[in-house]
Coordinates of C-alpha atoms in Angstrom, one line a residue:
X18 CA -12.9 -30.0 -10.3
X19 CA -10.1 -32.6 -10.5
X20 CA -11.1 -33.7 -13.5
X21 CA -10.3 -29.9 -14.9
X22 CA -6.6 -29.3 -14.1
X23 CA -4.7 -29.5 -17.2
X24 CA -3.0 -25.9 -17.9
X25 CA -4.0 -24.9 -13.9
X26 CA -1.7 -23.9 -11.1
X27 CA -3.6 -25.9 -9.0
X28 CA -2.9 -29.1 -11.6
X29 CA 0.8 -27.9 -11.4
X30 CA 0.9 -27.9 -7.9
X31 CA -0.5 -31.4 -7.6
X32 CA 2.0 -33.0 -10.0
X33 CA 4.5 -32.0 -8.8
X34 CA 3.9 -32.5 -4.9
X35 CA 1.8 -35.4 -5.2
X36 CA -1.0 -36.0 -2.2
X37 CA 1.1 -34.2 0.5
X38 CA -0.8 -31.0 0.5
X39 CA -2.6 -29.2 2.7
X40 CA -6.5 -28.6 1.8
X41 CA -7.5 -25.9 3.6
X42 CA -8.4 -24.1 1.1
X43 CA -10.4 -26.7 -0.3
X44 CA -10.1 -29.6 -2.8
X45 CA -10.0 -27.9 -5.8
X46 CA -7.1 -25.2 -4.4
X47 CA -4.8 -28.2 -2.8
X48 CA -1.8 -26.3 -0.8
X49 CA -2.5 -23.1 -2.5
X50 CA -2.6 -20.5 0.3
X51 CA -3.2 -17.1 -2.0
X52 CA -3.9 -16.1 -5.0
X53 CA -2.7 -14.1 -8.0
X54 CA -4.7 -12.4 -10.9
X55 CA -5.2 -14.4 -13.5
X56 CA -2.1 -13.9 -16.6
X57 CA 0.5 -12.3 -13.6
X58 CA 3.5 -14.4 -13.3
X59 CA 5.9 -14.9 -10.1
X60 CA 6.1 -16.5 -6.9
X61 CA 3.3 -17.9 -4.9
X62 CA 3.5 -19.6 -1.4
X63 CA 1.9 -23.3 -1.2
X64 CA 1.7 -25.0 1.9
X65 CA 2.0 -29.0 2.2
X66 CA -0.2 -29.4 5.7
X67 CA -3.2 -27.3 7.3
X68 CA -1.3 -26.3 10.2
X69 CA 0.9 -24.2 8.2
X70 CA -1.7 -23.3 5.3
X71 CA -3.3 -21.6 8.5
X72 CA -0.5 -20.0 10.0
X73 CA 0.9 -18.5 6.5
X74 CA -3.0 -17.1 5.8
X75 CA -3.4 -15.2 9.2
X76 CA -0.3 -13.9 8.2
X77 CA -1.7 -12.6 4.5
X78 CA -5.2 -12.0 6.9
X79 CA -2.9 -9.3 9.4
X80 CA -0.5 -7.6 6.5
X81 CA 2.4 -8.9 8.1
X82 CA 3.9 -10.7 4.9
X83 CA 5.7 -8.3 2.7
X84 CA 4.7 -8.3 -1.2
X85 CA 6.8 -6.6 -4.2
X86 CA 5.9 -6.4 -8.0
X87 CA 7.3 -5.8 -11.4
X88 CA 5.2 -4.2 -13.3
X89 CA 5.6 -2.3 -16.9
X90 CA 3.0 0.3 -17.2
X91 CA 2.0 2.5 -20.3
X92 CA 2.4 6.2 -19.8
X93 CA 4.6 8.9 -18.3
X94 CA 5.0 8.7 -14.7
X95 CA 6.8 11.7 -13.1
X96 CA 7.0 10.6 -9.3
X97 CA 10.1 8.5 -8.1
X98 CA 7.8 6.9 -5.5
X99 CA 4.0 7.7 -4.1
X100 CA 1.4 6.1 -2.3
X101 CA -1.9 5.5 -3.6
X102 CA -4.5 5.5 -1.2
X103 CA -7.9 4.8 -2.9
X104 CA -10.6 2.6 -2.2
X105 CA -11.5 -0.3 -4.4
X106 CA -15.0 -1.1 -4.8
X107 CA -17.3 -3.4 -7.7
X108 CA -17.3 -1.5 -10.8
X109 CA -20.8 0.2 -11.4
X110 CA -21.3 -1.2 -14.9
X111 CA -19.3 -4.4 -14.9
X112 CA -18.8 -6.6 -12.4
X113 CA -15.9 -8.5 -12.9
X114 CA -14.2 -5.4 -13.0
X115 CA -13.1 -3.1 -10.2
X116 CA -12.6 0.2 -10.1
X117 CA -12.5 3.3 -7.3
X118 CA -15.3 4.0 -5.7
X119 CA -15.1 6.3 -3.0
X120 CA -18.1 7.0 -1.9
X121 CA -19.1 3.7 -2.4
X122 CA -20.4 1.6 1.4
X123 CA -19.3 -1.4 -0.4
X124 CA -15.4 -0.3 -1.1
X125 CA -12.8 -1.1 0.8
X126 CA -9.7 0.7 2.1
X127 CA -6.7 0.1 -0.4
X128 CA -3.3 1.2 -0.6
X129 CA -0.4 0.7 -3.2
X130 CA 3.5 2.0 -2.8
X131 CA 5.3 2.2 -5.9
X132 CA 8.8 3.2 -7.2
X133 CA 9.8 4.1 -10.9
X134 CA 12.5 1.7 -11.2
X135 CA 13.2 3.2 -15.3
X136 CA 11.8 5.7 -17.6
X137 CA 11.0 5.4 -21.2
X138 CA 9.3 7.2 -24.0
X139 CA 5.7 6.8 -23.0
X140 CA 6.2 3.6 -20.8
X141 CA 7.9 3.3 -17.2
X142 CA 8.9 0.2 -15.3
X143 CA 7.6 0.1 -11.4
X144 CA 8.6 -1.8 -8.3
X145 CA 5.2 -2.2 -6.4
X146 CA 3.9 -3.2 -3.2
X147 CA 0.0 -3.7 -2.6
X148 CA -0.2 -2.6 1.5
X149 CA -3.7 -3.9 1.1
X150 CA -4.7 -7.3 -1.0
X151 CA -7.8 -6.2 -2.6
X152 CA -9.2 -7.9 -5.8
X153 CA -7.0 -6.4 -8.8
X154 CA -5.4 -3.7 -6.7
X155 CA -2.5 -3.2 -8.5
X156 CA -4.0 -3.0 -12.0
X157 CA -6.4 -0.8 -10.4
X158 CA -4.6 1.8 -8.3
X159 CA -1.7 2.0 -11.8
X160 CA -4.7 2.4 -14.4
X161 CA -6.4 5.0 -11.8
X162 CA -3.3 7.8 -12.1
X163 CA -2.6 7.3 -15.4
X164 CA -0.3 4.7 -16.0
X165 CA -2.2 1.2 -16.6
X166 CA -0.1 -1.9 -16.7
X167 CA 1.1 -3.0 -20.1
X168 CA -0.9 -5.7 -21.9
X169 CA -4.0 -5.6 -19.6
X170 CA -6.7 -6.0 -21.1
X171 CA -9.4 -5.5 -18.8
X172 CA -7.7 -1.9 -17.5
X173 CA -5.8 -1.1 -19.8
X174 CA -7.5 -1.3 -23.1
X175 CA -4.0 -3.1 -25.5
X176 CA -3.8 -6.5 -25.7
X177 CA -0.6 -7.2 -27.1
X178 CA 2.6 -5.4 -27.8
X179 CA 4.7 -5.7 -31.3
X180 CA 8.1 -5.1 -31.9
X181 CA 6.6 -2.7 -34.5
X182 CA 4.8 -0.8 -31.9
X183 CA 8.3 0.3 -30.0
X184 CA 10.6 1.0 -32.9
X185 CA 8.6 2.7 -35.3
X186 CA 8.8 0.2 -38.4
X187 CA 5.2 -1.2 -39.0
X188 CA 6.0 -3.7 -40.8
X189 CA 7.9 -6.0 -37.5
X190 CA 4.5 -7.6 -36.0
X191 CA 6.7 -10.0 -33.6
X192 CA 5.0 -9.9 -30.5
X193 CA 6.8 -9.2 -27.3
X194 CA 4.3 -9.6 -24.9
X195 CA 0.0 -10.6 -24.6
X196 CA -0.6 -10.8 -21.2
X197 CA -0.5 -8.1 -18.6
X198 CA 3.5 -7.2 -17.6
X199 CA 2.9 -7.6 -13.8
X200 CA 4.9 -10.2 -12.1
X201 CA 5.2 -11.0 -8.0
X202 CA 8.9 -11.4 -7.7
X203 CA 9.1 -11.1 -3.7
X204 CA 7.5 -12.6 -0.9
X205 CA 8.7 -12.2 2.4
X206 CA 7.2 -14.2 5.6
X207 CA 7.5 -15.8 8.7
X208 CA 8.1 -19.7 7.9
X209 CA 4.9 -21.2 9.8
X210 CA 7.1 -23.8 11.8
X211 CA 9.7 -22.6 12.9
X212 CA 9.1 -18.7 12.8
X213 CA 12.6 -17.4 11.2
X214 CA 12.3 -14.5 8.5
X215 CA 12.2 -16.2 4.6
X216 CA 12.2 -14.3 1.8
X217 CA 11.7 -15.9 -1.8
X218 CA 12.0 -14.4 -5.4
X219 CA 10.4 -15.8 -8.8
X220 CA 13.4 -14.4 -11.5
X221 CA 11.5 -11.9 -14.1
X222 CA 9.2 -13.8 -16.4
X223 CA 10.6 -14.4 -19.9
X224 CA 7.8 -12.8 -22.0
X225 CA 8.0 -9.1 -19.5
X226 CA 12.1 -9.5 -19.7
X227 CA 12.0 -9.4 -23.8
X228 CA 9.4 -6.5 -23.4
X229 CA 11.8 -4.5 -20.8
X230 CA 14.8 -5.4 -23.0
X231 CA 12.8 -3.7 -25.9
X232 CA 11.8 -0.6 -23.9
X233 CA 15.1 0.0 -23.2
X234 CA 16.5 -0.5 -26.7
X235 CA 13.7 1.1 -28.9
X236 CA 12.4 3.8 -26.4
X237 CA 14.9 5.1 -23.9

């Protein structure tokens, strides 16, 4: 509800456009033409009229906008790129979780490229793009071979990360990072009025740079 925006992206999006905002998504989404997990940073596409809400969601709807993620996972990771083809259904025990399921009526087709981007001592950072935009896919397909993303706590079972925890001394609880280390830093679309290429990036979130920076001075 309006009344319930303080500390939202959808209050953010309001103050700072004001009225002119599209609301096809409805009035408690104003302009906001996708979405993103909730605790995953980066950039996200908001539209100020219908016309071009609709335009920029048929092209989420066919595929045809190009997504790419930063993620820091926990575990080794040998491949220098794969594709994981698994479908994604409701997990069988909890369902605000989901998980592969594929023999499942109910799942859905899902497919995630990735490419090791650095290699650490028990950690890895990825570049990522979802082919498919299934609920929690990333997360998913990553915690699914092995290698859940860093921080999330509903896949990945750690909810923080220390200094302490990367360099070995115990005693160093400053905390690098307590959300999940997955952040959209690429969108690339067709601009709904005029049809030319555009291509955005969000600059790595503060929080997952400290934890990379860390990786790379305590574990490499």
């Amino acid at each position: 509800a309006r009344g319930h925006w303080s500390g939202t992206l959808a209050g953010a999006v309001q103050y700072h456009f004001g009225e002119a905002l599209s609301l096809a998504g409805g009035p408690t989404r104003p302009g906001i033409v996708h979405r993103l997990d909730r605790d995953t940073s980066g950039a996200i596409l908001v539209a100020r009229s219908d016309l071009a809400h609709h335009r920029l969601a048929r092209q989420f709807h066919d595929r045809t906008i190009e997504k790419q993620y930063f993620a820091l996972v926990a575990g080794s990771i040998d491949r220098d790129a794969d594709l994981i083809d698994c479908p994604i259904g409701v997990h069988p025990h909890q369902r605000e979780k989901m998980a592969i399921r594929r023999h499942d009526e109910q799942s859905r087709p899902a497919q995630t490229y990735y490419e090791t981007v650095e290699r650490f001592r028990g950690f890895a950072a990825l570049r990522v793009q979802p082919k498919t935009g299934r609920t929690h896919q990333i997360r998913v397909h990553l915690h699914h071979i092995g290698c859940p993303v860093l921080c999330d706590r509903q896949y990945g079972g750690r909810a923080e990360l220390t200094v302490g925890e990367l360099s070995g001394d115990p005693s160093d609880g400053t905390v690098l990072l307590q959300r999940q280390a997955l952040h959209a830093m690429r969108l690339r679309f067709l601009h709904p009025a005029h049809g030319r290429v555009m291509e955005i990036e969000a600059p790595l979130a503060e929080d997952i740079q400290a934890a990379w920076d860390a990786l790379r001075k305590w574990r490499s």
